[in-house]
Short mmCIF file of C-alpha atoms in Angstrom, two decimals:
data_model
loop_
_atom_site.label_atom_id
_atom_site.label_comp_id
_atom_site.label_asym_id
_atom_site.label_seq_id
_atom_site.Cartn_x
_atom_site.Cartn_y
_atom_site.Cartn_z
CA MET A 1 92.19 -56.76 153.98
CA ASN A 2 90.71 -54.73 151.56
CA ARG A 3 87.36 -54.32 154.00
CA LEU A 4 89.77 -53.77 156.72
CA ILE A 5 91.54 -50.59 155.29
CA ILE A 6 88.21 -49.47 154.15
CA THR A 7 86.63 -49.88 157.25
CA THR A 8 89.36 -47.88 159.28
CA ALA A 9 89.34 -45.19 156.63
CA LEU A 10 85.59 -44.48 157.21
CA LEU A 11 85.92 -44.39 160.70
CA LEU A 12 89.00 -41.86 160.74
CA LEU A 13 86.81 -39.88 158.14
CA SER A 14 83.96 -39.73 160.22
CA PHE A 15 85.88 -38.59 163.05
CA CYS A 16 87.53 -36.07 161.21
CA VAL A 17 84.60 -34.03 159.55
CA ASP A 18 84.85 -31.01 161.13
CA ALA A 19 88.75 -31.04 160.71
CA GLN A 20 89.00 -27.39 159.74
CA ASN A 21 87.11 -26.15 162.85
CA PHE A 22 90.70 -26.21 164.76
CA LYS A 23 89.97 -22.48 164.16
CA LEU A 24 86.85 -22.74 166.73
CA ASP A 25 89.44 -23.76 169.71
CA ASN A 26 89.36 -21.01 172.49
CA VAL A 27 86.81 -18.92 170.11
CA ASN A 28 83.05 -21.17 170.53
CA TYR A 29 84.68 -23.22 173.10
CA LYS A 30 87.93 -23.58 175.06
CA THR A 31 90.66 -26.12 174.52
CA ILE A 32 93.22 -27.47 176.94
CA THR A 33 95.88 -30.19 177.48
CA TRP A 34 95.38 -33.07 179.41
CA THR A 35 98.07 -31.90 181.91
CA ASP A 36 95.83 -28.74 182.59
CA PHE A 37 92.75 -30.96 182.66
CA PHE A 38 94.48 -33.61 185.33
CA LYS A 39 95.84 -30.50 187.20
CA LYS A 40 92.06 -29.38 187.50
CA LEU A 41 90.91 -32.93 188.29
CA GLU A 42 93.35 -32.92 191.47
CA LYS A 43 92.00 -29.81 192.52
CA ASN A 44 88.36 -30.69 192.21
CA PRO A 45 87.63 -34.33 191.97
CA LYS A 46 83.93 -33.60 191.48
CA LEU A 47 84.60 -31.91 187.67
CA PHE A 48 82.20 -32.94 185.04
CA TYR A 49 83.88 -34.91 182.12
CA TYR A 50 82.52 -37.26 179.38
CA ASP A 51 83.91 -39.94 177.54
CA ILE A 52 82.14 -39.61 174.32
CA ARG A 53 83.36 -42.65 172.35
CA SER A 54 81.31 -46.08 171.70
CA ASP A 55 80.72 -48.63 174.85
CA GLY A 56 82.90 -50.93 172.48
CA GLU A 57 85.70 -48.24 172.55
CA ARG A 58 85.52 -47.65 176.31
CA GLY A 59 85.31 -51.10 177.18
CA ASP A 60 88.39 -52.47 174.82
CA THR A 61 85.69 -54.77 172.77
CA GLY A 62 85.55 -52.63 169.80
CA LYS A 63 86.00 -54.39 166.28
CA ASN A 64 88.52 -51.87 165.19
CA LEU A 65 91.13 -52.98 167.39
CA ALA A 66 93.03 -49.60 167.11
CA PHE A 67 90.62 -47.92 168.70
CA ASN A 68 90.74 -49.92 171.88
CA GLN A 69 92.70 -47.63 174.24
CA GLY A 70 91.06 -47.49 177.71
CA LYS A 71 89.57 -44.80 179.53
CA ILE A 72 89.63 -42.20 182.22
CA LYS A 73 88.27 -43.07 185.46
CA GLY A 74 84.99 -41.06 186.67
CA ALA A 75 83.99 -39.84 183.23
CA ILE A 76 80.30 -39.70 182.37
CA GLU A 77 79.80 -42.06 179.32
CA THR A 78 77.94 -40.89 176.43
CA ASP A 79 78.22 -41.70 172.61
CA PHE A 80 79.03 -39.10 170.08
CA GLY A 81 77.16 -41.38 167.30
CA ASN A 82 74.15 -41.20 169.33
CA PHE A 83 73.65 -37.46 170.26
CA GLU A 84 69.88 -37.18 170.44
CA LYS A 85 69.82 -40.14 173.12
CA TYR A 86 72.56 -38.56 174.96
CA TYR A 87 71.57 -35.01 174.61
CA PRO A 88 69.80 -35.07 178.43
CA GLU A 89 72.81 -36.14 180.01
CA TYR A 90 74.63 -33.06 178.85
CA LEU A 91 71.54 -30.68 179.77
CA LYS A 92 71.90 -31.56 183.37
CA HIS A 93 75.26 -29.67 183.33
CA LYS A 94 74.60 -26.69 181.18
CA ASN A 95 75.24 -24.44 183.42
CA ASP A 96 78.37 -26.22 184.58
CA THR A 97 82.04 -26.16 183.27
CA ILE A 98 82.01 -29.48 181.31
CA TYR A 99 85.04 -31.42 179.57
CA LEU A 100 85.06 -33.59 176.45
CA TYR A 101 87.40 -36.24 175.17
CA CYS A 102 87.45 -38.78 172.55
CA SER A 103 90.14 -41.16 170.66
CA HIS A 104 91.70 -38.28 168.63
CA SER A 105 90.13 -35.20 169.91
CA LYS A 106 88.27 -35.03 166.68
CA ARG A 107 84.72 -35.79 168.19
CA SER A 108 85.08 -34.04 171.03
CA ARG A 109 86.08 -30.88 168.79
CA VAL A 110 82.14 -31.25 166.71
CA LEU A 111 80.35 -31.94 169.98
CA ALA A 112 81.81 -29.18 171.83
CA ASN A 113 80.68 -26.72 169.20
CA GLN A 114 77.41 -28.17 168.51
CA LEU A 115 76.89 -27.56 172.61
CA ALA A 116 78.18 -24.31 172.14
CA ASP A 117 75.59 -23.50 169.59
CA LYS A 118 72.97 -24.74 171.76
CA GLY A 119 73.85 -22.28 174.58
CA PHE A 120 76.21 -24.21 176.61
CA ALA A 121 78.65 -21.49 177.44
CA ASN A 122 81.39 -23.28 179.25
CA VAL A 123 82.56 -26.33 177.38
CA VAL A 124 86.27 -27.72 177.08
CA ASN A 125 87.86 -29.68 174.47
CA ILE A 126 90.53 -31.88 175.92
CA ASN A 127 93.35 -31.99 173.17
CA GLY A 128 94.39 -34.79 171.31
CA GLY A 129 92.11 -37.55 173.20
CA LEU A 130 93.27 -41.03 174.48
CA SER A 131 95.42 -41.58 171.40
CA TYR A 132 97.70 -38.86 172.38
CA LEU A 133 97.79 -39.48 175.91
CA ASN A 134 98.88 -43.06 175.19
CA THR A 135 101.49 -41.93 173.19
CA LEU A 136 103.06 -40.54 176.92
CA SER A 137 105.01 -42.34 179.28
CA GLU A 138 104.03 -42.55 182.87
CA ASP A 139 107.35 -39.93 183.33
CA GLU A 140 106.05 -37.81 180.61
CA MET A 141 102.16 -37.79 181.98
CA PRO A 142 102.64 -38.94 185.83
CA TYR A 143 98.89 -38.55 186.18
CA LYS A 144 98.21 -41.36 183.94
CA LYS A 145 98.95 -43.92 186.65
CA LYS A 146 96.43 -42.61 188.91
CA TYR A 147 93.26 -41.99 186.46
CA TYR A 148 93.76 -44.14 183.19
CA ILE A 149 92.70 -47.97 183.10
CA ASN A 150 92.12 -50.13 180.41
CA ASN A 151 90.51 -53.58 179.88
CA LEU A 152 93.61 -54.84 177.85
CA LYS A 153 95.71 -57.69 178.40
CA TYR A 154 98.49 -56.17 176.37
CA LYS A 155 100.61 -52.75 177.03
CA PHE A 156 101.13 -49.91 174.52
CA VAL A 157 104.58 -48.53 173.40
CA ASN A 158 105.23 -45.41 171.87
CA SER A 159 107.01 -44.89 168.88
CA LYS A 160 109.98 -43.29 170.89
CA ASP A 161 110.32 -46.29 173.49
CA PHE A 162 110.10 -48.74 170.19
CA ILE A 163 112.76 -47.45 168.51
CA ASN A 164 114.88 -47.05 171.86
CA ALA A 165 114.36 -50.82 171.76
CA PHE A 166 116.06 -51.92 168.85
CA ASN A 167 119.45 -52.01 170.42
CA ASN A 168 118.53 -53.28 173.68
CA GLU A 169 118.94 -56.93 174.40
CA ASN A 170 116.16 -56.95 176.83
CA TYR A 171 113.61 -57.03 173.96
CA GLN A 172 112.53 -58.91 171.17
CA ILE A 173 110.89 -56.80 167.92
CA ILE A 174 108.22 -58.97 165.85
CA ASP A 175 106.58 -57.87 162.76
CA VAL A 176 103.16 -59.57 162.84
CA ARG A 177 101.86 -58.39 159.40
CA PRO A 178 100.36 -60.88 157.19
CA ASP A 179 103.09 -61.91 154.39
CA SER A 180 101.48 -60.14 151.50
CA LEU A 181 101.74 -57.12 153.46
CA TYR A 182 105.49 -57.72 154.60
CA SER A 183 106.54 -58.48 151.26
CA GLY A 184 104.56 -55.57 149.73
CA THR A 185 102.39 -58.03 147.46
CA ALA A 186 98.77 -56.89 148.55
CA LYS A 187 96.43 -56.38 146.38
CA ILE A 188 95.93 -52.75 147.93
CA GLU A 189 98.52 -50.43 147.48
CA ARG A 190 98.36 -48.25 150.47
CA GLY A 191 99.17 -51.54 152.67
CA ASN A 192 102.34 -52.12 150.60
CA SER A 193 103.42 -48.78 151.44
CA PHE A 194 104.54 -48.77 155.11
CA GLY A 195 107.79 -50.90 154.35
CA ASN A 196 110.11 -53.13 156.49
CA ILE A 197 112.54 -52.86 159.01
CA LYS A 198 114.98 -55.43 158.40
CA SER A 199 116.51 -56.11 161.81
CA VAL A 200 113.57 -57.53 163.05
CA LEU A 201 111.75 -61.06 163.24
CA HIS A 202 108.76 -61.35 160.94
CA ILE A 203 105.92 -63.87 161.91
CA PRO A 204 102.33 -63.44 160.97
CA TYR A 205 99.74 -62.86 163.61
CA ASP A 206 97.99 -66.02 163.01
CA GLN A 207 101.28 -67.98 162.66
CA LEU A 208 102.98 -67.01 166.13
CA LYS A 209 101.43 -70.43 167.63
CA ASN A 210 103.88 -72.24 165.08
CA HIS A 211 107.07 -70.16 166.05
CA LEU A 212 107.19 -70.34 169.74
CA SER A 213 110.46 -71.60 169.53
CA LEU A 214 111.88 -68.35 168.26
CA LEU A 215 110.60 -66.38 171.11
CA ASP A 216 111.97 -65.55 174.16
CA LYS A 217 110.46 -65.50 177.53
CA ASN A 218 113.00 -63.78 179.51
CA LYS A 219 112.55 -60.66 177.07
CA SER A 220 109.93 -58.21 176.75
CA ILE A 221 108.26 -58.57 173.46
CA TYR A 222 106.90 -55.51 171.24
CA LEU A 223 104.76 -56.35 168.40
CA PHE A 224 103.93 -54.29 165.82
CA ASP A 225 102.01 -54.17 162.24
CA ASN A 226 101.05 -51.32 159.84
CA GLU A 227 98.04 -49.26 161.61
CA GLY A 228 97.57 -51.74 165.09
CA GLU A 229 95.00 -54.35 164.07
CA GLN A 230 96.62 -57.55 163.97
CA SER A 231 99.15 -57.24 166.69
CA PRO A 232 96.60 -56.93 169.44
CA ILE A 233 95.39 -60.22 168.05
CA GLY A 234 99.14 -61.78 168.62
CA ALA A 235 99.54 -59.81 171.64
CA ASN A 236 96.55 -61.57 173.11
CA TYR A 237 97.36 -65.24 172.45
CA LEU A 238 101.13 -64.49 173.82
CA ILE A 239 99.99 -63.30 176.99
CA GLU A 240 98.20 -66.56 177.39
CA LYS A 241 100.99 -68.56 176.72
CA GLY A 242 103.11 -66.45 179.21
CA TYR A 243 105.20 -63.72 177.09
CA ASP A 244 105.56 -60.03 178.38
CA THR A 245 104.08 -58.59 175.19
CA SER A 246 103.43 -55.06 174.40
CA VAL A 247 101.83 -53.26 171.10
CA LEU A 248 103.31 -50.28 169.10
CA LEU A 249 100.12 -48.16 168.74
CA PHE A 250 98.89 -47.69 165.54
CA GLY A 251 102.06 -49.40 164.19
CA LEU A 252 104.25 -48.36 161.72
CA ARG A 253 101.78 -45.90 160.68
CA ASN A 254 102.56 -43.96 164.24
CA ILE A 255 106.57 -44.45 163.39
CA ILE A 256 105.80 -42.26 160.54
CA ASP A 257 103.51 -39.83 162.03
CA ALA A 258 106.22 -39.42 164.90
CA ASN A 259 109.31 -39.04 163.55
CA THR A 260 111.35 -37.34 160.85
CA SER A 261 112.87 -39.11 157.95
CA THR A 262 116.37 -39.15 159.67
CA LYS A 263 114.79 -40.54 162.86
CA ARG A 264 112.83 -43.21 161.02
CA LYS A 265 115.94 -44.66 158.64
CA PHE A 266 115.87 -47.90 159.64
CA LEU A 267 111.77 -48.26 158.30
CA LYS A 268 112.09 -48.51 154.83
CA THR A 269 109.07 -47.82 152.77
CA ARG A 270 108.16 -48.07 149.68
CA TYR A 271 107.32 -44.07 149.38
CA GLN A 272 109.47 -41.33 150.92
CA PHE A 273 106.86 -39.48 153.60
CA LEU A 274 107.25 -35.96 154.52
CA LEU A 275 106.33 -34.57 157.42
CA PRO A 276 104.89 -30.70 157.35
CA GLU A 277 107.82 -29.39 159.08
CA GLU A 278 110.25 -31.27 156.63
CA LEU A 279 108.09 -29.84 153.81
CA LEU A 280 109.42 -26.47 154.53
CA LYS A 281 112.48 -27.39 153.94
CA ILE A 282 112.16 -28.56 150.20
CA LYS A 283 108.90 -26.71 148.78
CA ASP A 284 111.04 -24.20 147.47
CA GLN A 285 113.77 -25.87 145.84
CA LYS A 286 113.62 -24.94 141.96
CA ASN A 287 113.65 -28.40 141.04
CA SER A 288 110.36 -29.83 143.04
CA VAL A 289 106.42 -29.52 142.33
CA ILE A 290 103.84 -30.03 144.69
CA ILE A 291 100.71 -32.02 143.05
CA ASP A 292 97.24 -32.01 145.06
CA ILE A 293 95.37 -35.08 143.97
CA ARG A 294 91.91 -34.30 145.26
CA ASN A 295 89.22 -33.01 142.52
CA GLU A 296 88.72 -29.61 141.75
CA THR A 297 86.32 -28.61 144.42
CA GLU A 298 87.93 -29.75 146.94
CA TYR A 299 91.44 -28.13 145.70
CA ASN A 300 89.32 -24.94 145.13
CA ASP A 301 87.49 -24.99 148.79
CA THR A 302 84.14 -25.09 146.74
CA ASP A 303 82.53 -28.66 147.79
CA LYS A 304 79.10 -29.29 148.39
CA MET A 305 80.45 -30.89 151.51
CA PRO A 306 81.80 -28.68 153.57
CA TRP A 307 84.23 -31.07 155.96
CA LYS A 308 86.31 -31.35 152.66
CA ASN A 309 87.05 -27.86 152.03
CA ILE A 310 90.18 -27.63 154.33
CA GLY A 311 92.75 -25.57 152.10
CA ARG A 312 95.27 -26.34 149.88
CA ILE A 313 99.40 -26.06 150.00
CA LYS A 314 100.53 -22.73 148.81
CA ASN A 315 101.61 -23.06 145.14
CA ALA A 316 100.56 -26.64 144.64
CA ILE A 317 98.90 -27.71 141.28
CA ASN A 318 96.08 -29.78 140.95
CA ILE A 319 95.88 -33.00 139.05
CA PRO A 320 92.63 -35.14 140.16
CA PHE A 321 93.62 -38.75 140.10
CA ASP A 322 91.13 -39.53 137.43
CA MET A 323 92.96 -37.05 135.42
CA LEU A 324 96.18 -38.71 135.74
CA SER A 325 97.81 -39.51 132.55
CA GLU A 326 101.67 -39.57 131.56
CA ASP A 327 101.39 -36.71 129.03
CA LYS A 328 100.29 -34.52 132.14
CA VAL A 329 103.22 -35.36 133.87
CA ALA A 330 106.04 -36.37 131.25
CA LYS A 331 107.45 -32.66 132.23
CA TYR A 332 108.47 -33.62 135.89
CA ARG A 333 110.53 -36.59 135.30
CA GLY A 334 113.88 -35.35 136.85
CA LYS A 335 111.92 -33.24 139.33
CA THR A 336 111.20 -33.99 142.81
CA VAL A 337 107.45 -34.44 142.99
CA ILE A 338 105.49 -34.21 146.12
CA LEU A 339 102.03 -35.40 146.65
CA TYR A 340 99.09 -34.95 148.82
CA ASP A 341 95.44 -35.34 149.07
CA MET A 342 93.10 -34.82 152.14
CA MET A 343 94.42 -37.20 154.63
CA MET A 344 96.32 -40.05 153.48
CA PHE A 345 93.70 -42.60 154.16
CA ASP A 346 92.50 -43.26 150.70
CA ASN A 347 93.98 -45.89 148.76
CA ASP A 348 94.12 -43.34 145.59
CA LEU A 349 97.14 -41.13 146.69
CA PHE A 350 99.23 -44.64 146.85
CA SER A 351 97.71 -45.70 143.25
CA TYR A 352 98.51 -42.49 142.09
CA ALA A 353 102.30 -42.46 143.50
CA LYS A 354 102.60 -46.47 141.95
CA ARG A 355 101.38 -44.83 138.66
CA LEU A 356 103.97 -41.81 138.77
CA LYS A 357 106.81 -44.37 139.33
CA GLU A 358 105.53 -46.00 136.10
CA TYR A 359 105.65 -43.08 134.45
CA GLY A 360 109.19 -42.39 135.13
CA ILE A 361 109.06 -39.98 138.23
CA THR A 362 111.86 -41.57 140.61
CA GLU A 363 112.39 -38.82 143.42
CA LEU A 364 108.81 -38.71 144.57
CA TYR A 365 107.55 -38.04 148.17
CA LEU A 366 103.83 -38.18 149.67
CA ILE A 367 103.20 -35.66 152.71
CA ASP A 368 102.28 -37.57 155.74
CA GLY A 369 98.52 -37.16 156.95
CA GLY A 370 97.80 -34.79 153.81
CA MET A 371 96.32 -31.84 154.30
CA ALA A 372 94.00 -32.59 157.68
CA LYS A 373 97.66 -33.23 159.27
CA LEU A 374 99.01 -29.86 158.46
CA ASN A 375 95.97 -28.31 159.72
CA GLU A 376 96.38 -30.14 162.74
CA GLU A 377 100.04 -29.25 163.03
CA VAL A 378 98.80 -25.27 162.62
CA TYR A 379 95.75 -25.38 164.74
CA GLU A 380 96.05 -27.92 167.36
CA PHE A 381 99.38 -28.09 168.09
CA GLN A 382 100.17 -24.47 167.23
CA LYS A 383 102.94 -24.90 164.82
CA SER A 384 102.80 -21.52 163.43
CA GLU A 385 105.85 -21.68 161.04
CA LEU A 386 103.60 -23.96 159.44
CA ARG A 387 101.37 -21.67 158.38
CA SER A 388 103.46 -20.17 155.43
CA LEU A 389 102.45 -23.62 154.04
CA ILE A 390 98.76 -22.69 153.23
CA ASP A 391 97.14 -20.80 150.98
CA GLN A 392 95.64 -18.17 152.92
CA SER A 393 93.33 -16.86 149.78
CA ASN A 394 90.92 -20.24 150.35
#
C-alpha cells in the first residue's frame, strides 16, 4: 500500500510541476474547452490533435489503473515523457494549429509552453484533459459518444451519478478497499483519511470471488475505493462473471473533490475536508487559524525548484511539519484550525492532522487539493471570486 501511494503521488507531482503556469493560458498558448474542441472537429475532421500520454495510458494497460481512461479517435499519438523522440512529429505541423490533451491538462500545458518557446504560434491546450471529460455524461457531452473510445471492460461512473444511485433499488454499491483502508488501520495515515459510507456493502476487491452470493445480477453494480486503484481489478473480475459493473472514477477522492461538505454528508471522513469555495465562508471567522505546513522556502515562494513556488493563502501562518510541536500549537486549542500543503498527495498533511488531534485540536479542517487546487480553480476554471484567498504579494 505504501508503494502504491508513493507511486501515485510521484506521478501526479510529475504532471503538475508547472501548476503555477495557468497564468500562461491564452498568453503563450491558447486554452479551450472540450466542447469548443469538438465543435471545431465537427467542422474540420482534419484537425491536428495530439494525445501526449504514455502508450499504457492510451491503451488502457498502464500500471497505474486510475490513469487508464480511454482516448479520442484520430489523435496523433506522442509521449510527453519522451519529448526529443517525438519533436519531429510536432515539427510537421509547426505552422498549423495543433491541439494537445493528456489526462489532467497539466502535461499539455507544459508541452504547449515548450512548443510556444520553440516558435509554434498556434498551440492549443484542451482544458481538463480526459479526467474531466470522463466526469461528463453523454447528455452533458453529446460529442463523447462519437469521438471517445476505450479498451476497458468496465464503465466509469462520475460522482453525481454515483450519489444519485444510493437510493435507487436498481443499483448495488460496493466498497472494495482492503480491510485496513476500510477500517482505518493502514500504516499510512493518508489511506485512512477517506472515510466510510455506512449504507454500502464492503467486500475487498480480492475477496469478491468468495462473496458472489451477495451480489445481484439484476442490478448495476458500482465499485469504489480510495482513488481508483483496486476497483478496476474487481470490476474486471465481476464482468467476466456476467455482472454489469462500473467504477467510480478516482474513487472517494473524486467525491471529496467534486462535492461540498453538505453534499457529501453520507461520507464520514476521518478529517473534515474543505473545498476552496468553502474556505471563503470561514476564513475570516475570529476563532479560526490557517496553517501552511510546507517548508519555509515554499511558503515564501523562494524554493530552488520553481514549480513549488505557487503562492500561499492570505493570512496563513507557516509551521512546517518538521517544526511542529505541542508548544507551538497549544494556543490554538478551542479554535478552528485549517491546514493545507501543496496538493494533498503527501502523507505529511495527514500525519500533521493526526498529531494536532493528539495535541488537543478538535475543530480541524484540511483544504482539499491544497494550494495547487486553489490555483487550478482560479486560473483553469476561472473562479475569480477565489482570487481573494491568494496572497498576491508573492
